[in-house]
Short mmCIF file of C-alpha atoms and ligand atoms in Angstrom, two decimals:
data_model
loop_
_atom_site.label_atom_id
_atom_site.label_comp_id
_atom_site.label_asym_id
_atom_site.label_seq_id
_atom_site.Cartn_x
_atom_site.Cartn_y
_atom_site.Cartn_z
CA MET G 1 270.27 164.21 53.37
CA ALA G 2 269.64 167.75 54.94
CA ASN G 3 269.98 170.52 52.27
CA ASN G 4 270.73 173.44 54.15
CA PRO G 5 274.41 173.61 54.95
CA LEU G 6 274.06 173.96 58.03
CA ASP G 7 271.86 171.06 58.77
CA ARG G 8 274.54 169.07 56.85
CA ILE G 9 277.38 170.35 58.96
CA LYS G 10 274.93 169.00 62.41
CA GLU G 11 274.21 166.04 60.57
CA ASP G 12 278.10 165.26 60.10
CA LEU G 13 278.66 166.01 63.32
CA GLN G 14 276.21 163.78 64.93
CA ASN G 15 277.37 160.93 62.87
CA LEU G 16 281.04 161.68 63.86
CA ALA G 17 279.87 161.77 67.67
CA LYS G 18 278.11 158.97 67.37
CA ALA G 19 281.11 157.18 65.99
CA ALA G 20 283.18 158.65 68.99
CA GLY G 21 280.75 157.26 71.54
CA LYS G 22 278.99 160.64 72.28
CA THR G 23 276.06 162.61 71.90
CA LEU G 24 275.71 166.14 70.52
CA ASN G 25 273.31 168.54 71.61
CA MET G 26 272.63 170.15 68.76
CA ASP G 27 269.45 172.42 69.94
CA VAL G 28 272.03 175.11 71.52
CA LYS G 29 272.15 177.49 68.95
CA PRO G 30 276.05 177.53 67.54
CA GLU G 31 277.59 181.40 67.88
CA SER G 32 280.21 180.39 65.40
CA PHE G 33 281.62 177.17 63.78
CA ASP G 34 284.13 176.51 66.35
CA ASP G 35 281.31 176.29 68.97
CA VAL G 36 279.97 173.13 66.97
CA ILE G 37 283.11 171.67 66.04
CA ALA G 38 285.13 172.01 69.16
CA PRO G 39 283.59 169.11 71.59
CA VAL G 40 284.26 166.84 68.58
CA VAL G 41 287.89 168.37 67.90
CA GLU G 42 288.66 168.02 71.69
CA GLN G 43 287.04 164.23 72.11
CA LYS G 44 289.51 163.25 68.53
CA ALA G 45 292.70 164.84 70.60
CA SER G 46 292.20 163.07 73.86
CA GLU G 47 291.51 160.13 71.92
CA LYS G 48 294.72 160.53 70.49
CA ALA G 49 296.46 161.29 73.51
CA ALA G 50 294.82 158.24 74.91
CA ALA G 51 296.70 155.99 72.16
CA PRO G 52 298.47 152.99 73.77
CA ALA G 53 301.68 155.25 74.53
CA ALA G 54 304.01 151.91 75.72
CA THR G 55 302.39 149.03 73.97
CA ALA G 56 305.82 148.02 72.55
CA SER G 57 305.42 144.00 72.23
CA ALA G 58 303.20 144.46 74.88
CA ALA G 59 301.90 140.96 74.34
CA LYS G 60 300.23 140.21 77.93
CA ALA G 61 301.61 143.35 79.92
CA GLU G 62 298.69 146.47 80.27
CA GLU G 63 299.29 149.22 78.40
CA PRO G 64 301.20 151.91 80.90
CA ALA G 65 299.61 155.24 81.38
CA LYS G 66 297.03 156.46 78.89
CA LYS G 67 297.07 160.40 78.90
CA LYS G 68 299.94 162.44 78.24
CA LYS G 69 300.46 164.02 81.53
CA PRO G 70 301.33 167.71 82.09
CA LYS G 71 304.69 168.03 83.61
CA PRO G 72 304.67 168.31 87.13
CA GLY G 73 305.89 171.08 89.13
CA ALA G 74 305.41 173.71 86.00
CA ASN G 75 305.30 176.53 88.32
CA ALA G 76 308.63 175.83 89.83
CA PRO G 77 310.77 178.78 91.33
CA ILE G 78 314.01 179.15 88.29
CA ASN G 79 317.10 180.95 88.64
CA ILE G 80 315.93 183.49 91.51
CA TYR G 81 319.60 184.27 91.70
CA ARG G 82 322.26 184.27 88.81
CA PRO G 83 325.70 184.06 88.51
CA LYS G 84 326.63 187.70 88.10
CA ASP G 85 324.65 188.34 91.62
CA PRO G 86 324.51 185.50 93.41
CA TYR G 87 323.07 185.54 96.95
CA VAL G 88 325.14 184.92 99.53
CA GLY G 89 324.21 182.84 102.37
CA LYS G 90 326.26 181.44 105.64
CA CYS G 91 327.38 177.80 106.21
CA LEU G 92 325.13 177.06 109.74
CA SER G 93 326.40 173.13 109.76
CA ASN G 94 328.83 170.94 107.82
CA GLU G 95 328.56 167.12 109.46
CA GLU G 96 330.31 163.90 107.94
CA LEU G 97 327.99 161.24 106.20
CA VAL G 98 330.29 158.63 105.83
CA ARG G 99 330.75 156.55 108.87
CA GLU G 100 333.77 154.43 110.08
CA GLY G 101 335.02 151.94 107.84
CA GLY G 102 333.23 153.72 104.96
CA GLU G 103 335.39 154.99 101.73
CA GLY G 104 335.70 158.76 100.70
CA THR G 105 333.96 162.18 102.25
CA VAL G 106 330.31 163.15 101.80
CA LYS G 107 329.14 166.12 103.86
CA HIS G 108 325.77 167.37 104.79
CA LEU G 109 325.87 171.17 104.45
CA ILE G 110 323.00 173.19 105.91
CA PHE G 111 322.96 177.24 104.64
CA ASP G 112 321.10 180.03 106.05
CA ILE G 113 318.94 181.78 103.23
CA SER G 114 317.04 183.90 105.16
CA GLY G 115 317.92 187.06 104.02
CA GLY G 116 317.07 186.74 100.23
CA ASP G 117 314.47 185.64 98.51
CA LEU G 118 315.83 182.08 97.18
CA GLU G 119 312.96 179.55 97.66
CA TYR G 120 313.01 175.82 95.66
CA ILE G 121 311.41 172.93 95.43
CA GLU G 122 311.89 169.36 96.34
CA GLY G 123 313.87 167.79 93.27
CA GLN G 124 315.53 171.05 92.20
CA SER G 125 319.18 172.31 92.51
CA ILE G 126 321.37 174.93 93.43
CA GLY G 127 324.48 176.17 91.97
CA ILE G 128 327.66 177.21 94.29
CA ILE G 129 330.37 179.44 93.32
CA PRO G 130 333.48 178.25 94.50
CA GLU G 131 335.76 181.18 95.55
CA GLY G 132 339.31 181.90 94.07
CA THR G 133 340.26 181.31 90.28
CA ASP G 134 340.86 178.61 88.09
CA ASP G 135 343.74 177.55 85.93
CA ASN G 136 343.22 181.25 83.35
CA GLY G 137 342.96 183.57 86.43
CA LYS G 138 339.17 183.20 85.73
CA PRO G 139 336.86 183.08 88.60
CA HIS G 140 335.60 179.69 89.22
CA LYS G 141 332.35 178.73 87.39
CA LEU G 142 329.55 177.54 89.54
CA ARG G 143 328.76 173.61 89.88
CA LEU G 144 325.43 172.32 90.48
CA TYR G 145 324.30 170.31 93.75
CA SER G 146 320.47 168.75 94.50
CA ILE G 147 318.88 170.18 96.94
CA ALA G 148 318.74 167.52 100.16
CA SER G 149 315.85 169.55 101.91
CA THR G 150 312.19 170.35 101.38
CA ARG G 151 311.25 173.29 100.63
CA HIS G 152 310.95 174.35 104.29
CA GLY G 153 314.21 173.01 105.09
CA ASP G 154 315.90 170.59 107.39
CA HIS G 155 314.81 173.47 110.47
CA LEU G 156 311.38 173.66 108.98
CA ASP G 157 311.31 177.25 109.06
CA ASP G 158 311.88 177.93 105.38
CA LYS G 159 315.36 179.94 106.10
CA THR G 160 317.60 177.19 105.30
CA VAL G 161 318.60 174.67 102.28
CA SER G 162 320.81 171.38 102.55
CA LEU G 163 323.05 169.84 100.38
CA CYS G 164 324.46 166.43 100.62
CA VAL G 165 328.34 166.49 98.77
CA ARG G 166 331.14 164.24 97.78
CA GLN G 167 334.37 165.21 97.73
CA LEU G 168 336.07 164.40 94.32
CA GLU G 169 339.17 162.82 94.67
CA TYR G 170 340.86 161.04 91.96
CA LYS G 171 344.50 160.37 90.61
CA ASP G 172 345.97 161.96 87.72
CA PRO G 173 345.97 159.51 84.95
CA GLU G 174 349.29 161.03 83.70
CA THR G 175 351.05 162.23 87.04
CA ASN G 176 349.56 159.60 89.32
CA GLU G 177 349.17 162.47 91.58
CA LYS G 178 346.06 163.09 93.81
CA VAL G 179 343.55 165.60 92.50
CA LEU G 180 340.47 167.00 94.77
CA GLY G 181 337.88 168.49 92.80
CA VAL G 182 337.55 172.30 93.21
CA CYS G 183 333.67 173.34 94.45
CA SER G 184 333.43 169.53 96.09
CA THR G 185 336.36 170.82 98.86
CA HIS G 186 335.43 174.14 99.33
CA LEU G 187 332.21 172.73 100.33
CA CYS G 188 333.72 169.68 102.29
CA ASN G 189 336.10 171.73 104.15
CA MET G 190 333.64 175.01 104.71
CA GLU G 191 333.26 175.85 108.39
CA PRO G 192 329.79 176.84 109.89
CA GLY G 193 329.80 180.77 109.76
CA SER G 194 331.47 180.68 106.47
CA ASP G 195 329.98 182.69 103.24
CA VAL G 196 328.64 180.91 100.23
CA LYS G 197 327.81 181.92 97.16
CA ILE G 198 324.43 180.28 95.76
CA THR G 199 322.98 180.59 92.16
CA GLY G 200 319.61 178.95 91.16
CA PRO G 201 317.16 177.11 91.92
CA VAL G 202 317.20 175.42 88.48
CA GLY G 203 315.89 172.09 87.43
CA LYS G 204 312.39 170.66 86.54
CA GLU G 205 313.13 166.88 85.72
CA MET G 206 313.21 165.75 89.22
CA LEU G 207 310.49 167.04 90.62
CA LEU G 208 307.59 165.20 92.74
CA PRO G 209 304.36 164.80 91.37
CA ASP G 210 301.48 166.91 93.39
CA ASP G 211 299.22 163.92 93.69
CA PRO G 212 299.45 162.40 96.94
CA THR G 213 298.11 159.07 95.82
CA ALA G 214 301.00 158.79 93.30
CA ASN G 215 303.93 156.08 93.68
CA VAL G 216 307.38 156.82 93.60
CA ILE G 217 309.87 154.71 92.84
CA MET G 218 313.58 156.09 93.70
CA ILE G 219 316.77 154.50 92.55
CA ALA G 220 319.61 156.22 93.81
CA THR G 221 323.86 155.56 93.93
CA GLY G 222 325.87 157.92 96.55
CA THR G 223 325.21 161.72 96.34
CA GLY G 224 321.94 160.73 94.07
CA ILE G 225 320.25 160.43 97.28
CA ALA G 226 319.97 163.79 98.03
CA PRO G 227 316.87 164.76 96.13
CA PHE G 228 315.00 161.65 97.32
CA ARG G 229 315.83 162.38 101.16
CA ALA G 230 313.79 165.66 100.08
CA TYR G 231 311.01 163.78 98.92
CA LEU G 232 311.01 161.44 101.67
CA TRP G 233 310.92 164.11 104.27
CA ARG G 234 308.26 165.74 102.71
CA MET G 235 305.96 162.44 102.47
CA PHE G 236 306.59 161.48 105.76
CA LYS G 237 308.30 163.56 108.00
CA GLU G 238 306.62 166.83 107.33
CA GLN G 239 302.30 167.52 107.95
CA HIS G 240 301.09 169.25 104.76
CA ALA G 241 297.26 170.77 104.27
CA ASP G 242 297.74 169.91 100.81
CA TYR G 243 300.14 167.09 100.50
CA ALA G 244 299.45 163.93 102.34
CA PHE G 245 301.23 160.95 100.73
CA ARG G 246 299.51 158.24 100.58
CA GLY G 247 301.04 156.05 97.79
CA THR G 248 303.66 153.87 97.89
CA ALA G 249 307.55 154.99 98.00
CA TRP G 250 310.12 152.81 97.14
CA LEU G 251 313.82 153.37 97.45
CA PHE G 252 316.74 151.41 96.05
CA PHE G 253 320.05 153.11 97.03
CA GLY G 254 323.43 151.51 95.89
CA CYS G 255 327.40 152.12 97.43
CA ALA G 256 330.21 149.92 98.41
CA TYR G 257 330.14 149.74 101.96
CA THR G 258 327.39 149.92 104.63
CA PRO G 259 329.23 152.74 106.52
CA ASN G 260 328.27 154.25 102.83
CA ILE G 261 324.55 154.59 103.27
CA LEU G 262 324.33 158.20 103.38
CA TYR G 263 321.53 159.09 106.07
CA LYS G 264 320.91 155.06 106.96
CA LYS G 265 319.46 155.75 110.45
CA GLU G 266 316.97 158.50 109.17
CA LEU G 267 316.02 155.97 106.51
CA GLU G 268 315.41 152.95 108.64
CA GLU G 269 313.40 154.92 111.40
CA LEU G 270 311.00 156.29 108.49
CA GLN G 271 310.79 152.86 107.48
CA GLU G 272 309.68 151.13 110.65
CA THR G 273 307.16 153.94 111.13
CA PHE G 274 305.77 153.83 107.79
CA PRO G 275 306.07 150.34 106.58
CA ASN G 276 303.28 150.33 104.16
CA ASN G 277 304.22 153.13 102.43
CA PHE G 278 307.95 153.48 102.34
CA LYS G 279 310.28 150.26 101.05
CA LEU G 280 313.89 150.49 101.48
CA SER G 281 316.35 148.21 99.26
CA TYR G 282 319.82 148.51 99.85
CA ALA G 283 322.48 147.13 97.19
CA ILE G 284 325.82 147.38 99.31
CA SER G 285 328.37 145.84 96.55
CA ARG G 286 331.55 145.05 98.44
CA GLU G 287 329.61 143.07 101.20
CA GLN G 288 326.23 141.57 99.75
CA LYS G 289 326.39 139.25 96.94
CA ASN G 290 324.05 138.58 93.95
CA SER G 291 322.03 135.42 93.33
CA GLU G 292 324.98 134.13 90.89
CA GLY G 293 327.45 135.16 93.67
CA GLY G 294 328.83 138.37 92.21
CA LYS G 295 328.79 142.08 93.65
CA MET G 296 325.36 142.91 94.57
CA TYR G 297 324.77 146.13 92.24
CA ILE G 298 321.50 147.82 91.85
CA GLN G 299 320.55 146.31 89.00
CA HIS G 300 320.81 142.90 90.92
CA ARG G 301 318.35 144.16 93.43
CA ILE G 302 315.89 145.42 90.66
CA ALA G 303 315.76 142.32 88.62
CA GLU G 304 315.22 140.53 92.06
CA ASN G 305 312.24 142.71 92.62
CA ALA G 306 311.04 142.72 89.11
CA ASP G 307 307.69 141.52 89.48
CA ALA G 308 306.74 144.03 92.29
CA LEU G 309 308.11 146.17 90.38
CA TRP G 310 306.38 145.95 87.22
CA ASP G 311 303.16 145.42 88.54
CA LEU G 312 304.12 149.07 89.97
CA ILE G 313 305.37 150.50 87.40
CA GLN G 314 302.49 149.81 85.23
CA GLN G 315 300.22 152.21 87.32
CA GLU G 316 299.51 155.19 85.73
CA LYS G 317 300.38 157.17 88.54
CA THR G 318 303.62 155.76 89.23
CA HIS G 319 306.86 157.85 88.73
CA THR G 320 310.49 156.26 88.33
CA TYR G 321 313.77 158.55 89.60
CA ILE G 322 316.98 157.69 88.99
CA CYS G 323 319.75 160.11 90.75
CA GLY G 324 323.70 159.73 90.98
CA LEU G 325 326.49 158.33 89.23
CA LYS G 326 326.81 159.10 85.46
CA GLY G 327 326.47 155.50 83.68
CA MET G 328 324.19 154.00 86.27
CA GLU G 329 321.16 154.12 83.97
CA GLY G 330 322.75 151.32 82.12
CA GLY G 331 322.25 148.91 85.31
CA ILE G 332 319.07 149.83 85.42
CA ASP G 333 317.65 149.11 82.26
CA GLU G 334 319.14 145.73 82.70
CA GLY G 335 317.44 144.99 86.21
CA MET G 336 314.39 146.72 84.79
CA SER G 337 314.82 144.14 81.18
CA VAL G 338 313.97 141.09 83.82
CA ALA G 339 311.20 142.56 84.62
CA ALA G 340 309.58 143.42 81.24
CA ASP G 341 310.84 140.64 79.58
CA LYS G 342 308.76 137.91 82.01
CA ASN G 343 305.87 139.97 80.44
CA ASN G 344 306.78 139.95 76.61
CA VAL G 345 307.54 143.74 76.52
CA ASN G 346 310.37 145.56 74.96
CA TRP G 347 312.02 147.34 77.88
CA GLU G 348 313.55 150.36 76.04
CA GLU G 349 310.03 151.11 74.40
CA TYR G 350 308.44 150.92 77.29
CA ARG G 351 310.89 153.19 79.04
CA LYS G 352 310.83 155.42 76.17
CA ALA G 353 307.22 155.72 76.52
CA MET G 354 306.93 156.43 79.94
CA LYS G 355 309.41 159.25 79.47
CA LYS G 356 307.05 160.86 77.09
CA GLU G 357 304.22 160.74 79.94
CA HIS G 358 306.79 162.30 82.72
CA ARG G 359 306.93 159.58 84.68
CA TRP G 360 310.61 158.34 84.13
CA HIS G 361 312.96 161.02 85.58
CA VAL G 362 316.84 160.75 85.39
CA GLU G 363 319.42 162.98 86.84
CA THR G 364 323.05 161.74 86.50
CA TYR G 365 326.48 163.87 86.78
P1 FAD R 1 336.32 169.45 89.49
O1 FAD R 1 337.52 170.32 90.35
O2 FAD R 1 335.51 170.80 88.67
O3 FAD R 1 336.77 168.71 88.73
C1 FAD R 1 335.96 168.01 87.71
C2 FAD R 1 337.03 167.33 86.98
O4 FAD R 1 337.98 166.55 86.96
C3 FAD R 1 336.13 166.58 85.61
O5 FAD R 1 335.04 167.64 84.63
C4 FAD R 1 337.34 165.90 84.70
O6 FAD R 1 337.82 166.58 83.97
C5 FAD R 1 337.93 165.73 86.17
N1 FAD R 1 337.75 164.29 86.81
C6 FAD R 1 336.92 163.91 87.73
N2 FAD R 1 337.03 162.51 87.70
C7 FAD R 1 338.40 162.18 87.46
C8 FAD R 1 338.72 160.74 87.04
N3 FAD R 1 338.41 159.69 87.56
N4 FAD R 1 339.83 160.86 86.11
C9 FAD R 1 340.39 161.91 85.55
N5 FAD R 1 339.52 163.20 85.65
C10 FAD R 1 338.62 163.03 86.40
N6 FAD R 1 327.87 166.53 92.96
C11 FAD R 1 327.77 165.76 94.61
O7 FAD R 1 328.44 165.88 95.27
N7 FAD R 1 326.27 166.12 95.58
C12 FAD R 1 324.88 166.47 94.66
O8 FAD R 1 324.12 166.46 95.07
C13 FAD R 1 325.37 166.74 93.27
N8 FAD R 1 324.07 167.18 92.42
C14 FAD R 1 324.38 167.45 91.08
C15 FAD R 1 323.16 167.86 90.75
C16 FAD R 1 322.95 168.01 88.86
C17 FAD R 1 322.43 168.46 88.39
C18 FAD R 1 324.92 168.08 88.58
C19 FAD R 1 325.00 168.16 87.15
C20 FAD R 1 325.93 167.51 88.93
C21 FAD R 1 325.85 167.40 90.47
N9 FAD R 1 327.10 166.98 91.32
C22 FAD R 1 326.79 166.90 92.61
C23 FAD R 1 328.30 166.91 90.79
C24 FAD R 1 328.89 168.39 91.12
O9 FAD R 1 328.15 169.49 90.45
C25 FAD R 1 330.01 168.57 90.68
O10 FAD R 1 330.48 168.28 89.26
C26 FAD R 1 331.50 168.03 91.54
O11 FAD R 1 330.83 168.46 92.99
C27 FAD R 1 332.91 167.97 91.04
O12 FAD R 1 332.87 169.30 90.93
P2 FAD R 1 334.35 169.83 91.63
O13 FAD R 1 334.79 171.54 91.64
O14 FAD R 1 334.55 169.45 93.04
O15 FAD R 1 335.58 169.02 90.87
#
C-alpha cells in the first residue's frame, strides 16, 4: 500500500477505474484533484445514465434507449412576437380540406410573414389573436395552432407559415343552440388579403430529432396532422444539405370518414414515392371495422400492428409523437399495451421511461 497521500489517491483511482473496466493514464501529472477525479466521476455519471431506463417487467423485451438524450431543438426560436405586440401578417390563401361527404370544416391557411422576423421550426405552434372583444369587453386572448408547414413554408421561400384549422362547432348544453368557436371561425372565414395577428412561435415538445436516421412514429386525429405534415414535407419533399431523412416514418391517422382524411392526396403521393421509408395507416371509424366487428379507431390499428411497432419502438432512435384530440392518449395506451403485453412488459412504465428519454411526445387539445 502506498504511503504518500497522492500515491494512495492514484492507487484508489486505479482500482476504481479497473472496476469500471477502464485504464487511467497516471503518468500525466495532475494539475489539480479535479483533473484526476474527473474521468472516473464522468464514467460513473454515464454509467448511471446508462442504467436500464425502462426495464419495467421486461422479462423478454430488450431494454429501450440506454442514455438520457438531450432534448431535440434546444435552440428553437421562442416568442419572437408577444401578445402585446403581435406580428401582423396577411392571409394568402384559405382552402377547405374536408371533401364532399365529410363532416365539419377544416381549412388550410397560408399566411405571409415576409415583413417581419418571425421564424419557426417544425413541430412548433403560433398564437392567433382573433379580432374583437370577449363577453367582458376585453380583447380576445390568443389561441394556439400547430404549424402545418416546414420552416421554409409551403412556397419554399421562408416567407410563409401555414395552419390547419378546424372550425369549432358544438351545441350549448343548456340552450341547445349552435355555438361557433371564436378564433377558429375567425380563421376559417378569413378572406385572402386580410390581416392576421400572430404571436410566437412556441413549443418544444413536438420538435423533430435532428438525426436524419431517427425513426418517427406519428399518431394523429383530425387537425393533429398539422405538425406531421411539416415533418413529412421536411423528410420527403424538401432537399437539405444537413438533413436527408433515412429512417422509417409511420403515420397513423384517425378520422370518421374518408373525406375527412386531411391532406390525403399529398400523403398518398409521398407513400407511393417513398414506400421503403414512409408507412401510412388510416383508422376510419365510421367506415372500417376492427377485428371484433366494432368501429375502427386508432388504437385498433395500433394493436393490429403491435409486433412491427414494438420492434421499432425499442430502437433507441425511435421517437413517437401523438397529436390531436384530448383524450386520444388513452386509446393509444390500449393499443400499445397489446404490443407490450406480448413481450411481458408493463406498458405504462415503458412509456414513462421513453418520455424521460425524450422520445415520447404528446400534444393534445
Ligand atoms: P372558443 O370560442 O375559445 O371556444 C372554446 C370553448 O368552447 C371551450 O373552452 C369550451 O368552454 C367550449 N366548448 C368547446 N366544445 C364544447 C362542447 N362540445 N360542449 C360545450 N362546450 C364546449 N386547433 C386546430 O384547429 N388546429 C390546430 O392545429 C390546433 N393546434 C393546437 C395546438 C395547441 C398546442 C393547442 C393548445 C391547441 C391547438 N388547437 C388547434 C386548438 C385551438 O387552440 C383552439 O382551442 C380551437 O380552435 C378553439 O378555439 P375557438 O376560439 O374557436 O373556440
